[in-house]
């Protein structure tokens, strides 16, 4: 079946511009995560959605970052007024459940380059 | 996705040999562990998982070993192939949490 789909796969933007990254999770997966992967770093947690519950936004690095998940499915991560330090790969993952029961399924990410 | 970093520990293995990749996990309360493979330009791909009530689990050409006493996890790949070249990292989580903790990874290079 279809896996987690992310778009665009690559995004080059100028400093100060806003960007939107999209994630289409696996159908039926209630949990959705955004991570950031930078050179030399492990996966950095950004935000977590579970069903209709309030999201855990504790990992968002600044108020320039926001995310939403419409209808419990597609999610969009928005970065406003991008900075060069925002350059990274942004990964989305989904899971059918949480609580240490199942692995996360990742998309191929969006590589963001801020010039 | 991209391979994690330029300064990852690297394991070079001759094609056909067995590979062992190690991971020290951080939380003694973690009870579910996962190994991922990440090829260049792709997202992490699930390989195998293990729960804390087990100390060994086997898949196709892969075996995961768990030592809870020293909080150590290892991934063994039998008869390593060129297609196994990638970054491998472990993840841990626990019952009652939705947070996963990821290791920084080991780069596996398979020599022909």
PDB file of C-alpha atoms in Angstrom, chain A residues 13-86:
ATOM      1  CA  UNK A  13      13.793  29.515  -0.653  1.00  0.00           C
ATOM      2  CA  UNK A  14      15.210  32.905   0.105  1.00  0.00           C
ATOM      3  CA  UNK A  15      15.760  34.031   3.648  1.00  0.00           C
ATOM      4  CA  UNK A  16      12.666  35.750   4.982  1.00  0.00           C
ATOM      5  CA  UNK A  17      10.159  33.876   2.817  1.00  0.00           C
ATOM      6  CA  UNK A  18       7.475  31.554   4.172  1.00  0.00           C
ATOM      7  CA  UNK A  19       7.342  27.870   3.230  1.00  0.00           C
ATOM      8  CA  UNK A  20       4.735  25.142   3.552  1.00  0.00           C
ATOM      9  CA  UNK A  21       5.628  21.478   3.745  1.00  0.00           C
ATOM     10  CA  UNK A  22       2.992  18.827   3.254  1.00  0.00           C
ATOM     11  CA  UNK A  23       2.606  15.329   4.683  1.00  0.00           C
ATOM     12  CA  UNK A  24       0.114  12.681   3.657  1.00  0.00           C
ATOM     13  CA  UNK A  25       0.209   9.892   6.274  1.00  0.00           C
ATOM     14  CA  UNK A  26      -0.679   6.265   5.744  1.00  0.00           C
ATOM     15  CA  UNK A  27      -4.448   5.895   5.612  1.00  0.00           C
ATOM     16  CA  UNK A  28      -5.866   4.983   8.993  1.00  0.00           C
ATOM     17  CA  UNK A  29      -2.816   6.068  10.975  1.00  0.00           C
ATOM     18  CA  UNK A  30      -3.988   8.260  13.810  1.00  0.00           C
ATOM     19  CA  UNK A  31      -0.586   9.424  15.012  1.00  0.00           C
ATOM     20  CA  UNK A  32       1.467  11.863  12.961  1.00  0.00           C
ATOM     21  CA  UNK A  33       4.899  13.311  13.782  1.00  0.00           C
ATOM     22  CA  UNK A  34       7.176  15.925  12.285  1.00  0.00           C
ATOM     23  CA  UNK A  35      10.935  15.673  12.802  1.00  0.00           C
ATOM     24  CA  UNK A  36      13.867  17.709  11.611  1.00  0.00           C
ATOM     25  CA  UNK A  37      17.123  16.080  10.541  1.00  0.00           C
ATOM     26  CA  UNK A  38      20.222  18.249  10.273  1.00  0.00           C
ATOM     27  CA  UNK A  39      23.769  17.302   9.316  1.00  0.00           C
ATOM     28  CA  UNK A  40      25.530  15.768  12.278  1.00  0.00           C
ATOM     29  CA  UNK A  41      22.372  15.563  14.343  1.00  0.00           C
ATOM     30  CA  UNK A  42      19.849  12.913  15.204  1.00  0.00           C
ATOM     31  CA  UNK A  43      16.160  13.292  14.571  1.00  0.00           C
ATOM     32  CA  UNK A  44      14.784  16.357  16.334  1.00  0.00           C
ATOM     33  CA  UNK A  45      11.160  16.093  17.424  1.00  0.00           C
ATOM     34  CA  UNK A  46       8.995  19.016  16.314  1.00  0.00           C
ATOM     35  CA  UNK A  47       5.323  18.218  16.794  1.00  0.00           C
ATOM     36  CA  UNK A  48       2.948  15.321  17.381  1.00  0.00           C
ATOM     37  CA  UNK A  49      -0.717  14.878  16.426  1.00  0.00           C
ATOM     38  CA  UNK A  50      -2.954  12.117  17.730  1.00  0.00           C
ATOM     39  CA  UNK A  51      -6.501  11.901  16.480  1.00  0.00           C
ATOM     40  CA  UNK A  52      -8.549  14.866  17.597  1.00  0.00           C
ATOM     41  CA  UNK A  53      -6.434  15.582  20.665  1.00  0.00           C
ATOM     42  CA  UNK A  54      -4.536  18.821  21.080  1.00  0.00           C
ATOM     43  CA  UNK A  55      -1.116  18.462  19.440  1.00  0.00           C
ATOM     44  CA  UNK A  56       2.138  18.395  21.374  1.00  0.00           C
ATOM     45  CA  UNK A  57       3.990  21.413  19.979  1.00  0.00           C
ATOM     46  CA  UNK A  58       6.772  21.326  22.539  1.00  0.00           C
ATOM     47  CA  UNK A  59       9.468  20.613  19.934  1.00  0.00           C
ATOM     48  CA  UNK A  60       8.803  23.576  17.669  1.00  0.00           C
ATOM     49  CA  UNK A  61      12.006  25.662  17.833  1.00  0.00           C
ATOM     50  CA  UNK A  62      10.383  29.088  17.559  1.00  0.00           C
ATOM     51  CA  UNK A  63       7.059  30.795  16.966  1.00  0.00           C
ATOM     52  CA  UNK A  64       7.947  30.984  13.272  1.00  0.00           C
ATOM     53  CA  UNK A  65       7.073  27.285  13.105  1.00  0.00           C
ATOM     54  CA  UNK A  66       3.497  26.029  13.099  1.00  0.00           C
ATOM     55  CA  UNK A  67       1.674  22.940  11.949  1.00  0.00           C
ATOM     56  CA  UNK A  68      -1.833  21.774  11.469  1.00  0.00           C
ATOM     57  CA  UNK A  69      -3.546  18.557  10.630  1.00  0.00           C
ATOM     58  CA  UNK A  70      -6.836  18.821   8.816  1.00  0.00           C
ATOM     59  CA  UNK A  71      -9.496  16.164   9.186  1.00  0.00           C
ATOM     60  CA  UNK A  72      -7.136  13.897  11.046  1.00  0.00           C
ATOM     61  CA  UNK A  73      -5.199  13.175   7.865  1.00  0.00           C
ATOM     62  CA  UNK A  74      -2.997  15.545   5.867  1.00  0.00           C
ATOM     63  CA  UNK A  75      -0.634  17.772   7.807  1.00  0.00           C
ATOM     64  CA  UNK A  76       1.113  20.985   6.847  1.00  0.00           C
ATOM     65  CA  UNK A  77       4.220  22.364   8.529  1.00  0.00           C
ATOM     66  CA  UNK A  78       4.661  26.083   7.956  1.00  0.00           C
ATOM     67  CA  UNK A  79       7.845  28.022   8.556  1.00  0.00           C
ATOM     68  CA  UNK A  80       7.494  31.797   8.443  1.00  0.00           C
ATOM     69  CA  UNK A  81      10.313  34.236   7.722  1.00  0.00           C
ATOM     70  CA  UNK A  82      12.762  31.418   7.051  1.00  0.00           C
ATOM     71  CA  UNK A  83      16.316  31.668   8.345  1.00  0.00           C
ATOM     72  CA  UNK A  84      19.441  29.899   7.122  1.00  0.00           C
ATOM     73  CA  UNK A  85      19.510  27.768  10.266  1.00  0.00           C
ATOM     74  CA  UNK A  86      16.142  26.324   9.173  1.00  0.00           C
TER      75      UNK A  86
END
